[in-house]
């Protein structure tokens, strides 16, 4: 556990962010390796994963609502020195997250098949997606709960434990993927389980179960800044639960707008064929990998801002946001430069068709630089998550996605029938719009006076 209300802010950001970044980047590396293995099956399998992911993240909105609320509740309680309230907030976060995840699992299992058919008529793609998707849908409570455990550690100043949990989960995933997916383990003569897409999903579920089990054991044993009790996990605290469901509600709607927009966007890309869907799937995996350091910095900075607001140190919270923006954008620029130096090599890990690789180079050269803009604006937003002032996320996401990105893409695709190059420009336009809105909310300063 760590008191973040004193000492060097840049040092705190690095100490809180680097472990989280390391864990998230290894998770992102797993996503890339996972896509590479799936690419060994066929490009239809890659398209299936892309479509399922766009559907899955709509339901992940329910995780975001409680997740965003928990950051402000736990970090501010801890920053104020109220350990009893910190423990209750942690317990209720896990309990509420599990209950709402069970609802998400039921809904996704019911609606998965009809939603898949909204994207594609390719029977092979839908079969691959169902083989992978039903198991992932049924085990959403495990996935959501593992997020909560990591949040609790991070909000009490412990960034290393979530890092080890994320790294361990990713390593288990990477090892199990080829064993469970193929009849024989690639590169060896050893037999595999031959479960195909179901094997890829099973590897992810097993890895999440291990990480969740270890994390829960550490929390129950008090090996962190807070100790939860089994009894506290089996009761509801209405006052706290109301805060968990309402503080993050704007953030939940924000993610709903964002994820449904991404789903509609992939649907529009589908106009160009299954190969185009596979291409954007690969692009989004690379995009997500570079986005992981941004998320690590924002998560760490949100905890710092929350603790300082809990201690009524507003200037330190503001400085945290600025340092987060600068550090995040510089690091992102370095990573993007490394990828764009040899984009053909990176794309060649996933794709074999030279024409697809050529199109992918054009995609990456437009889409990836938009992340520098995202890194800067999300650095400002660390004070919103730390204070529980989540309305800026809602407004910025709605405008960026539904006023800018989707209308622009629809005109490009359906009115002008333009090439995919013009579709990729929507990423840049969207990030510019979001930066303008988040910057305005940051400078107006309403977040300074919010407490939970």
Short mmCIF file of C-alpha atoms in Angstrom, two decimals:
data_model
loop_
_atom_site.label_atom_id
_atom_site.label_comp_id
_atom_site.label_asym_id
_atom_site.label_seq_id
_atom_site.Cartn_x
_atom_site.Cartn_y
_atom_site.Cartn_z
CA UNK A 1 0.00 0.00 0.00
CA UNK A 2 1.19 3.53 -0.74
CA UNK A 3 0.29 7.06 0.37
CA UNK A 4 0.13 9.08 -2.86
CA UNK A 5 -0.73 12.41 -1.24
CA UNK A 6 2.93 13.31 -0.66
CA UNK A 7 6.13 13.17 -2.67
CA UNK A 8 7.01 13.52 -6.36
CA UNK A 9 3.99 13.23 -8.65
CA UNK A 10 5.93 12.04 -11.76
CA UNK A 11 7.63 9.43 -9.58
CA UNK A 12 4.24 8.30 -8.25
CA UNK A 13 2.83 8.11 -11.79
CA UNK A 14 5.71 5.94 -12.94
CA UNK A 15 5.69 3.74 -9.85
CA UNK A 16 1.92 3.23 -10.11
CA UNK A 17 1.77 2.99 -13.89
CA UNK A 18 4.79 0.93 -14.89
CA UNK A 19 3.63 -2.27 -13.14
CA UNK A 20 0.12 -1.84 -14.55
CA UNK A 21 1.53 -1.06 -18.00
CA UNK A 22 3.73 -4.14 -17.87
CA UNK A 23 0.81 -6.38 -16.98
CA UNK A 24 -1.52 -4.82 -19.53
CA UNK A 25 1.08 -4.94 -22.29
CA UNK A 26 1.70 -8.61 -21.65
CA UNK A 27 -2.06 -9.09 -21.80
CA UNK A 28 -2.00 -7.16 -25.07
CA UNK A 29 0.85 -9.39 -26.25
CA UNK A 30 -1.34 -12.38 -25.44
CA UNK A 31 -4.12 -10.88 -27.57
CA UNK A 32 -1.67 -10.57 -30.44
CA UNK A 33 -0.34 -14.11 -30.00
CA UNK A 34 -3.93 -15.35 -29.71
CA UNK A 35 -4.79 -13.67 -33.01
CA UNK A 36 -1.69 -15.17 -34.62
CA UNK A 37 -2.74 -18.67 -33.54
CA UNK A 38 -6.29 -18.07 -34.70
CA UNK A 39 -4.90 -16.81 -38.01
CA UNK A 40 -3.40 -20.29 -38.45
CA UNK A 41 -6.96 -21.61 -38.72
CA UNK A 42 -8.17 -19.17 -41.41
CA UNK A 43 -8.96 -15.54 -42.06
CA UNK A 44 -12.62 -16.43 -41.43
CA UNK A 45 -11.62 -17.37 -37.88
CA UNK A 46 -9.96 -13.95 -37.47
CA UNK A 47 -13.14 -12.29 -38.74
CA UNK A 48 -15.19 -14.37 -36.27
CA UNK A 49 -13.12 -13.18 -33.31
CA UNK A 50 -13.38 -9.59 -34.52
CA UNK A 51 -17.17 -9.77 -34.74
CA UNK A 52 -17.56 -11.55 -31.39
CA UNK A 53 -15.32 -9.01 -29.66
CA UNK A 54 -17.43 -6.12 -30.97
CA UNK A 55 -20.54 -7.79 -29.52
CA UNK A 56 -18.86 -8.79 -26.25
CA UNK A 57 -17.71 -5.27 -25.44
CA UNK A 58 -21.26 -3.97 -25.64
CA UNK A 59 -22.07 -6.14 -22.63
CA UNK A 60 -18.83 -5.08 -20.94
CA UNK A 61 -20.58 -1.75 -20.36
CA UNK A 62 -22.07 -3.30 -17.22
CA UNK A 63 -18.54 -3.88 -15.92
CA UNK A 64 -17.58 -0.28 -16.61
CA UNK A 65 -20.44 1.21 -14.57
CA UNK A 66 -19.32 -0.39 -11.30
CA UNK A 67 -15.64 -0.32 -12.23
CA UNK A 68 -15.52 3.46 -12.64
CA UNK A 69 -17.52 3.99 -9.44
CA UNK A 70 -15.21 1.71 -7.49
CA UNK A 71 -12.07 3.66 -8.46
CA UNK A 72 -13.36 6.88 -6.89
CA UNK A 73 -14.99 5.18 -3.87
CA UNK A 74 -12.02 3.03 -2.90
CA UNK A 75 -9.24 5.53 -3.66
CA UNK A 76 -10.96 8.48 -1.95
CA UNK A 77 -11.83 6.38 1.12
CA UNK A 78 -8.26 5.15 1.33
CA UNK A 79 -6.85 8.65 0.77
CA UNK A 80 -9.04 9.95 3.61
CA UNK A 81 -7.71 7.22 5.93
CA UNK A 82 -11.12 5.56 6.40
CA UNK A 83 -10.09 1.90 6.26
CA UNK A 84 -13.51 0.56 7.28
CA UNK A 85 -15.22 2.34 4.38
CA UNK A 86 -12.41 1.22 2.07
CA UNK A 87 -13.03 -2.44 2.97
CA UNK A 88 -16.80 -2.12 2.52
CA UNK A 89 -16.33 -0.44 -0.85
CA UNK A 90 -13.99 -3.25 -1.94
CA UNK A 91 -16.39 -5.99 -0.81
CA UNK A 92 -19.40 -4.41 -2.44
CA UNK A 93 -17.48 -3.84 -5.66
CA UNK A 94 -16.82 -7.57 -5.97
CA UNK A 95 -20.35 -8.57 -4.96
CA UNK A 96 -22.15 -6.12 -7.23
CA UNK A 97 -19.80 -6.87 -10.11
CA UNK A 98 -20.48 -10.60 -9.83
CA UNK A 99 -24.26 -10.10 -9.75
CA UNK A 100 -24.34 -7.75 -12.70
CA UNK A 101 -21.93 -10.00 -14.61
CA UNK A 102 -24.33 -12.91 -14.19
CA UNK A 103 -27.02 -10.80 -15.87
CA UNK A 104 -24.62 -9.95 -18.69
CA UNK A 105 -23.78 -13.63 -19.18
CA UNK A 106 -27.45 -14.61 -19.50
CA UNK A 107 -28.18 -11.82 -21.98
CA UNK A 108 -25.15 -12.53 -24.16
CA UNK A 109 -25.87 -16.28 -24.30
CA UNK A 110 -29.45 -15.51 -25.42
CA UNK A 111 -28.61 -12.87 -28.02
CA UNK A 112 -25.25 -14.04 -29.37
CA UNK A 113 -26.55 -16.07 -32.33
CA UNK A 114 -29.01 -13.49 -33.71
CA UNK A 115 -26.45 -10.70 -33.24
CA UNK A 116 -23.82 -12.63 -35.20
CA UNK A 117 -26.17 -12.87 -38.16
CA UNK A 118 -26.48 -9.09 -38.20
CA UNK A 119 -22.82 -8.93 -39.22
CA UNK A 120 -22.29 -11.74 -41.66
CA UNK A 121 -23.98 -14.40 -43.77
CA UNK A 122 -20.79 -16.45 -43.88
CA UNK A 123 -21.76 -19.70 -42.18
CA UNK A 124 -18.18 -20.62 -41.35
CA UNK A 125 -17.58 -17.27 -39.64
CA UNK A 126 -20.70 -17.62 -37.47
CA UNK A 127 -19.80 -21.20 -36.49
CA UNK A 128 -16.31 -20.14 -35.45
CA UNK A 129 -17.77 -17.24 -33.45
CA UNK A 130 -20.24 -19.51 -31.64
CA UNK A 131 -17.55 -22.10 -30.85
CA UNK A 132 -15.52 -19.36 -29.20
CA UNK A 133 -18.27 -17.10 -27.93
CA UNK A 134 -20.65 -19.23 -25.88
CA UNK A 135 -17.97 -20.26 -23.39
CA UNK A 136 -16.69 -16.69 -23.07
CA UNK A 137 -20.26 -15.47 -22.58
CA UNK A 138 -21.08 -18.00 -19.87
CA UNK A 139 -17.96 -17.11 -17.87
CA UNK A 140 -18.33 -13.32 -17.87
CA UNK A 141 -18.63 -13.28 -14.02
CA UNK A 142 -15.06 -14.57 -13.80
CA UNK A 143 -13.84 -11.93 -16.25
CA UNK A 144 -15.62 -9.03 -14.52
CA UNK A 145 -14.56 -10.13 -11.04
CA UNK A 146 -10.90 -10.33 -12.02
CA UNK A 147 -11.10 -6.67 -13.07
CA UNK A 148 -12.48 -5.77 -9.63
CA UNK A 149 -9.69 -7.53 -7.76
CA UNK A 150 -7.05 -5.64 -9.74
CA UNK A 151 -8.87 -2.34 -9.15
CA UNK A 152 -8.93 -2.87 -5.38
CA UNK A 153 -5.18 -3.46 -5.22
CA UNK A 154 -4.45 -0.48 -7.46
CA UNK A 155 -6.70 1.94 -5.57
CA UNK A 156 -4.84 1.22 -2.32
CA UNK A 157 -1.51 2.03 -3.97
CA UNK A 158 -0.46 -1.55 -4.79
CA UNK A 159 0.26 -1.64 -8.52
CA UNK A 160 2.64 -4.63 -8.43
CA UNK A 161 0.13 -7.31 -7.42
CA UNK A 162 -2.21 -6.58 -10.36
CA UNK A 163 0.85 -6.62 -12.61
CA UNK A 164 1.83 -10.11 -11.46
CA UNK A 165 -1.76 -11.32 -11.78
CA UNK A 166 -2.03 -9.95 -15.32
CA UNK A 167 1.35 -11.33 -16.33
CA UNK A 168 0.56 -14.75 -14.85
CA UNK A 169 -2.78 -14.85 -16.63
CA UNK A 170 -1.20 -13.88 -19.95
CA UNK A 171 1.56 -16.48 -19.66
CA UNK A 172 -0.96 -19.24 -18.88
CA UNK A 173 -3.01 -18.11 -21.87
CA UNK A 174 -0.05 -18.12 -24.23
CA UNK A 175 1.00 -21.61 -23.11
CA UNK A 176 -2.47 -23.14 -23.24
CA UNK A 177 -3.56 -21.70 -26.61
CA UNK A 178 -1.58 -24.01 -28.94
CA UNK A 179 -2.05 -26.99 -26.61
CA UNK A 180 -5.83 -26.69 -26.57
CA UNK A 181 -6.42 -25.40 -30.11
CA UNK A 182 -4.52 -27.78 -32.40
CA UNK A 183 -4.36 -31.53 -32.99
CA UNK A 184 -0.60 -31.31 -32.66
CA UNK A 185 1.24 -28.45 -30.98
CA UNK A 186 2.76 -26.26 -33.75
CA UNK A 187 6.51 -26.68 -34.09
CA UNK A 188 6.51 -29.98 -32.18
CA UNK A 189 5.35 -33.55 -32.59
CA UNK A 190 3.43 -33.41 -29.32
CA UNK A 191 -0.32 -34.06 -29.46
CA UNK A 192 -2.76 -31.26 -28.67
CA UNK A 193 -6.40 -31.26 -27.65
CA UNK A 194 -7.62 -30.18 -31.12
CA UNK A 195 -10.45 -28.03 -29.74
CA UNK A 196 -10.03 -25.23 -32.27
CA UNK A 197 -11.82 -21.99 -31.43
CA UNK A 198 -13.35 -23.52 -28.30
CA UNK A 199 -9.81 -24.27 -27.14
CA UNK A 200 -8.84 -20.60 -27.55
CA UNK A 201 -11.79 -19.57 -25.38
CA UNK A 202 -11.04 -22.27 -22.79
CA UNK A 203 -7.43 -21.10 -22.46
CA UNK A 204 -8.63 -17.57 -21.69
CA UNK A 205 -11.20 -18.75 -19.13
CA UNK A 206 -8.74 -20.99 -17.29
CA UNK A 207 -6.15 -18.20 -17.12
CA UNK A 208 -8.73 -15.77 -15.72
CA UNK A 209 -9.84 -18.32 -13.13
CA UNK A 210 -6.30 -18.77 -11.83
CA UNK A 211 -5.69 -15.01 -11.60
CA UNK A 212 -9.03 -14.41 -9.88
CA UNK A 213 -8.48 -17.21 -7.37
CA UNK A 214 -5.05 -15.95 -6.34
CA UNK A 215 -6.22 -12.33 -6.14
CA UNK A 216 -9.22 -13.18 -3.96
CA UNK A 217 -7.04 -15.25 -1.63
CA UNK A 218 -4.64 -12.31 -1.19
CA UNK A 219 -7.51 -9.93 -0.40
CA UNK A 220 -9.10 -12.33 2.09
CA UNK A 221 -5.76 -12.83 3.83
CA UNK A 222 -5.15 -9.08 4.06
CA UNK A 223 -2.04 -9.12 1.85
CA UNK A 224 -2.83 -5.63 0.55
CA UNK A 225 -3.86 -2.19 1.77
CA UNK A 226 -7.31 -3.54 2.60
CA UNK A 227 -8.67 -6.81 3.96
CA UNK A 228 -12.05 -8.07 2.84
CA UNK A 229 -14.18 -10.58 4.75
CA UNK A 230 -16.13 -13.57 3.38
CA UNK A 231 -19.18 -12.34 5.29
CA UNK A 232 -18.94 -8.95 3.58
CA UNK A 233 -19.08 -10.61 0.17
CA UNK A 234 -22.45 -12.23 0.90
CA UNK A 235 -24.40 -9.16 1.90
CA UNK A 236 -25.53 -5.98 0.20
CA UNK A 237 -25.00 -2.49 1.62
CA UNK A 238 -27.69 -0.35 -0.06
CA UNK A 239 -26.01 3.02 0.52
CA UNK A 240 -22.72 1.84 -0.97
CA UNK A 241 -24.37 -0.18 -3.74
CA UNK A 242 -26.36 2.84 -4.86
CA UNK A 243 -23.13 4.78 -5.24
CA UNK A 244 -21.54 1.93 -7.18
CA UNK A 245 -24.47 1.84 -9.60
CA UNK A 246 -24.92 5.59 -10.03
CA UNK A 247 -21.48 7.25 -9.94
CA UNK A 248 -20.28 5.25 -12.91
CA UNK A 249 -23.59 5.37 -14.80
CA UNK A 250 -22.49 8.19 -17.13
CA UNK A 251 -19.27 6.26 -17.74
CA UNK A 252 -21.32 3.17 -18.51
CA UNK A 253 -23.38 5.06 -21.07
CA UNK A 254 -20.11 6.44 -22.42
CA UNK A 255 -18.80 2.96 -23.01
CA UNK A 256 -22.17 1.92 -24.46
CA UNK A 257 -21.96 4.75 -27.00
CA UNK A 258 -18.34 3.90 -27.71
CA UNK A 259 -18.78 0.14 -28.07
CA UNK A 260 -22.00 0.24 -30.06
CA UNK A 261 -20.33 2.76 -32.35
CA UNK A 262 -17.40 0.38 -32.81
CA UNK A 263 -19.86 -2.41 -33.54
CA UNK A 264 -21.64 -0.31 -36.18
CA UNK A 265 -18.25 0.68 -37.58
CA UNK A 266 -17.22 -2.96 -38.03
CA UNK A 267 -20.58 -3.62 -39.67
CA UNK A 268 -19.79 -0.87 -42.18
CA UNK A 269 -16.31 -2.27 -42.78
CA UNK A 270 -18.06 -5.57 -43.53
CA UNK A 271 -19.42 -3.94 -46.69
CA UNK A 272 -15.91 -4.41 -48.10
CA UNK A 273 -15.98 -8.17 -47.39
CA UNK A 274 -14.88 -10.73 -44.81
CA UNK A 275 -11.21 -10.06 -45.58
CA UNK A 276 -11.72 -6.39 -44.63
CA UNK A 277 -13.27 -7.44 -41.31
CA UNK A 278 -10.25 -9.66 -40.66
CA UNK A 279 -7.99 -6.70 -41.52
CA UNK A 280 -9.65 -4.34 -39.05
CA UNK A 281 -9.54 -7.14 -36.47
CA UNK A 282 -5.76 -7.34 -36.83
CA UNK A 283 -5.50 -3.55 -36.79
CA UNK A 284 -7.52 -3.29 -33.60
CA UNK A 285 -5.32 -5.86 -31.86
CA UNK A 286 -2.22 -3.79 -32.69
CA UNK A 287 -4.10 -0.61 -31.74
CA UNK A 288 -5.12 -2.16 -28.42
CA UNK A 289 -1.57 -3.29 -27.67
CA UNK A 290 -0.25 0.27 -28.03
CA UNK A 291 -3.26 1.57 -26.08
CA UNK A 292 -2.32 -0.57 -23.05
CA UNK A 293 0.43 1.79 -21.78
CA UNK A 294 -2.06 4.67 -22.03
CA UNK A 295 -4.51 2.70 -19.89
CA UNK A 296 -1.77 1.85 -17.40
CA UNK A 297 -0.90 5.52 -16.98
CA UNK A 298 -4.55 6.59 -16.73
CA UNK A 299 -5.33 3.88 -14.16
CA UNK A 300 -2.33 4.81 -12.04
CA UNK A 301 -3.02 8.54 -12.37
CA UNK A 302 -6.70 8.07 -11.50
CA UNK A 303 -5.71 6.47 -8.21
CA UNK A 304 -3.26 9.29 -7.46
CA UNK A 305 -5.86 11.94 -8.30
CA UNK A 306 -8.48 10.14 -6.19
CA UNK A 307 -6.29 9.87 -3.12
CA UNK A 308 -5.28 13.53 -3.37
CA UNK A 309 -8.86 14.67 -3.79
CA UNK A 310 -9.77 12.57 -0.76
CA UNK A 311 -7.06 14.51 1.11
CA UNK A 312 -8.36 17.79 -0.43
CA UNK A 313 -5.13 18.46 -2.35
CA UNK A 314 -6.58 19.79 -5.59
CA UNK A 315 -3.35 21.23 -7.01
CA UNK A 316 -1.66 17.84 -6.81
CA UNK A 317 -4.61 16.27 -8.63
CA UNK A 318 -4.38 18.86 -11.41
CA UNK A 319 -0.64 18.35 -11.73
CA UNK A 320 -1.21 14.58 -11.91
CA UNK A 321 -3.46 15.06 -14.94
CA UNK A 322 -0.90 17.20 -16.79
CA UNK A 323 1.99 14.86 -16.08
CA UNK A 324 -0.18 11.91 -17.14
CA UNK A 325 -0.95 13.61 -20.47
CA UNK A 326 2.67 14.41 -21.23
CA UNK A 327 4.12 11.06 -20.19
CA UNK A 328 1.38 9.10 -21.96
CA UNK A 329 1.60 10.96 -25.27
CA UNK A 330 5.41 10.77 -25.41
CA UNK A 331 5.48 7.05 -24.65
CA UNK A 332 2.73 6.39 -27.19
CA UNK A 333 4.62 8.31 -29.89
CA UNK A 334 7.70 6.15 -29.29
CA UNK A 335 5.74 2.89 -29.55
CA UNK A 336 3.92 4.00 -32.71
CA UNK A 337 7.23 4.97 -34.33
CA UNK A 338 8.66 1.50 -33.61
CA UNK A 339 5.69 -0.20 -35.27
CA UNK A 340 5.62 2.11 -38.29
CA UNK A 341 9.32 1.57 -38.98
CA UNK A 342 8.53 -2.01 -40.10
CA UNK A 343 4.74 -2.32 -40.48
CA UNK A 344 5.00 -5.05 -43.12
CA UNK A 345 6.82 -7.29 -40.66
CA UNK A 346 4.23 -6.73 -37.93
CA UNK A 347 1.30 -7.37 -40.28
CA UNK A 348 3.06 -10.43 -41.67
CA UNK A 349 2.64 -12.12 -38.29
CA UNK A 350 -1.11 -12.23 -38.93
CA UNK A 351 -1.61 -12.03 -42.69
CA UNK A 352 -0.13 -13.89 -45.65
CA UNK A 353 -1.80 -12.13 -48.57
CA UNK A 354 0.50 -9.37 -49.89
CA UNK A 355 -2.41 -7.16 -50.96
CA UNK A 356 -3.93 -7.35 -47.47
CA UNK A 357 -0.56 -6.48 -45.93
CA UNK A 358 -0.30 -3.46 -48.26
CA UNK A 359 -3.75 -2.30 -47.22
CA UNK A 360 -2.83 -2.90 -43.60
CA UNK A 361 0.21 -0.63 -43.86
CA UNK A 362 -2.06 2.20 -45.03
CA UNK A 363 -4.46 1.47 -42.18
CA UNK A 364 -1.78 1.54 -39.47
CA UNK A 365 -0.20 4.75 -40.80
CA UNK A 366 -3.54 6.55 -40.26
CA UNK A 367 -5.06 4.81 -37.25
CA UNK A 368 -2.06 4.51 -34.92
CA UNK A 369 -1.06 8.22 -34.80
CA UNK A 370 -4.56 9.01 -33.51
CA UNK A 371 -3.50 7.29 -30.28
CA UNK A 372 -1.14 10.18 -29.47
CA UNK A 373 -4.18 12.46 -29.33
CA UNK A 374 -6.03 9.89 -27.21
CA UNK A 375 -3.12 9.61 -24.77
CA UNK A 376 -3.05 13.35 -24.17
CA UNK A 377 -6.79 13.76 -23.63
CA UNK A 378 -7.09 10.66 -21.43
CA UNK A 379 -4.32 12.01 -19.21
CA UNK A 380 -6.61 14.92 -18.38
CA UNK A 381 -9.44 12.50 -17.69
CA UNK A 382 -7.60 10.90 -14.76
CA UNK A 383 -9.10 13.60 -12.51
CA UNK A 384 -12.60 12.63 -13.66
CA UNK A 385 -12.21 8.97 -12.65
CA UNK A 386 -10.48 9.96 -9.42
CA UNK A 387 -13.23 12.41 -8.45
CA UNK A 388 -16.20 10.34 -9.60
CA UNK A 389 -17.14 13.11 -12.07
CA UNK A 390 -17.92 10.84 -15.01
CA UNK A 391 -20.22 13.04 -17.12
CA UNK A 392 -17.34 14.29 -19.33
CA UNK A 393 -16.73 10.70 -20.48
CA UNK A 394 -20.35 10.39 -21.56
CA UNK A 395 -20.52 13.64 -23.50
CA UNK A 396 -17.11 13.30 -25.18
CA UNK A 397 -17.76 9.73 -26.26
CA UNK A 398 -21.20 10.46 -27.67
CA UNK A 399 -19.98 13.40 -29.72
CA UNK A 400 -16.77 11.71 -30.90
CA UNK A 401 -18.45 8.48 -31.95
CA UNK A 402 -22.03 9.31 -32.89
CA UNK A 403 -21.70 12.90 -34.10
CA UNK A 404 -18.30 12.56 -35.82
CA UNK A 405 -17.07 9.00 -36.46
CA UNK A 406 -20.23 7.12 -37.47
CA UNK A 407 -21.85 9.82 -39.67
CA UNK A 408 -18.52 10.46 -41.44
CA UNK A 409 -17.94 6.72 -42.02
CA UNK A 410 -21.51 6.20 -43.23
CA UNK A 411 -21.12 8.95 -45.83
CA UNK A 412 -17.77 7.55 -46.96
CA UNK A 413 -19.03 3.96 -47.22
CA UNK A 414 -22.62 4.27 -48.41
CA UNK A 415 -22.70 7.61 -50.24
CA UNK A 416 -19.31 7.84 -51.92
CA UNK A 417 -18.31 4.15 -51.88
CA UNK A 418 -14.77 5.33 -51.17
CA UNK A 419 -11.77 3.16 -50.42
CA UNK A 420 -10.98 1.94 -46.92
CA UNK A 421 -8.29 4.61 -46.61
CA UNK A 422 -10.97 7.24 -46.12
CA UNK A 423 -12.76 5.05 -43.58
CA UNK A 424 -9.64 4.89 -41.40
CA UNK A 425 -9.53 8.71 -41.21
CA UNK A 426 -12.59 8.52 -38.95
CA UNK A 427 -10.29 7.42 -36.08
CA UNK A 428 -8.34 10.68 -36.26
CA UNK A 429 -11.44 12.86 -36.48
CA UNK A 430 -13.00 11.06 -33.52
CA UNK A 431 -9.96 11.50 -31.27
CA UNK A 432 -9.68 15.20 -32.10
CA UNK A 433 -13.32 15.75 -31.13
CA UNK A 434 -12.87 13.84 -27.88
CA UNK A 435 -9.74 15.78 -26.95
CA UNK A 436 -11.50 19.13 -27.44
CA UNK A 437 -14.43 18.15 -25.20
CA UNK A 438 -12.38 16.50 -22.43
CA UNK A 439 -10.01 19.46 -22.43
CA UNK A 440 -12.90 21.87 -21.97
CA UNK A 441 -14.27 19.92 -18.99
CA UNK A 442 -10.81 19.65 -17.45
CA UNK A 443 -10.15 23.38 -17.64
CA UNK A 444 -13.63 24.34 -16.38
CA UNK A 445 -12.70 22.48 -13.18
CA UNK A 446 -16.01 21.14 -11.86
CA UNK A 447 -14.12 17.96 -10.90
CA UNK A 448 -12.31 19.87 -8.13
CA UNK A 449 -15.41 19.91 -5.97
CA UNK A 450 -16.70 16.36 -6.48
CA UNK A 451 -16.45 13.83 -3.66
CA UNK A 452 -18.09 10.44 -3.21
#
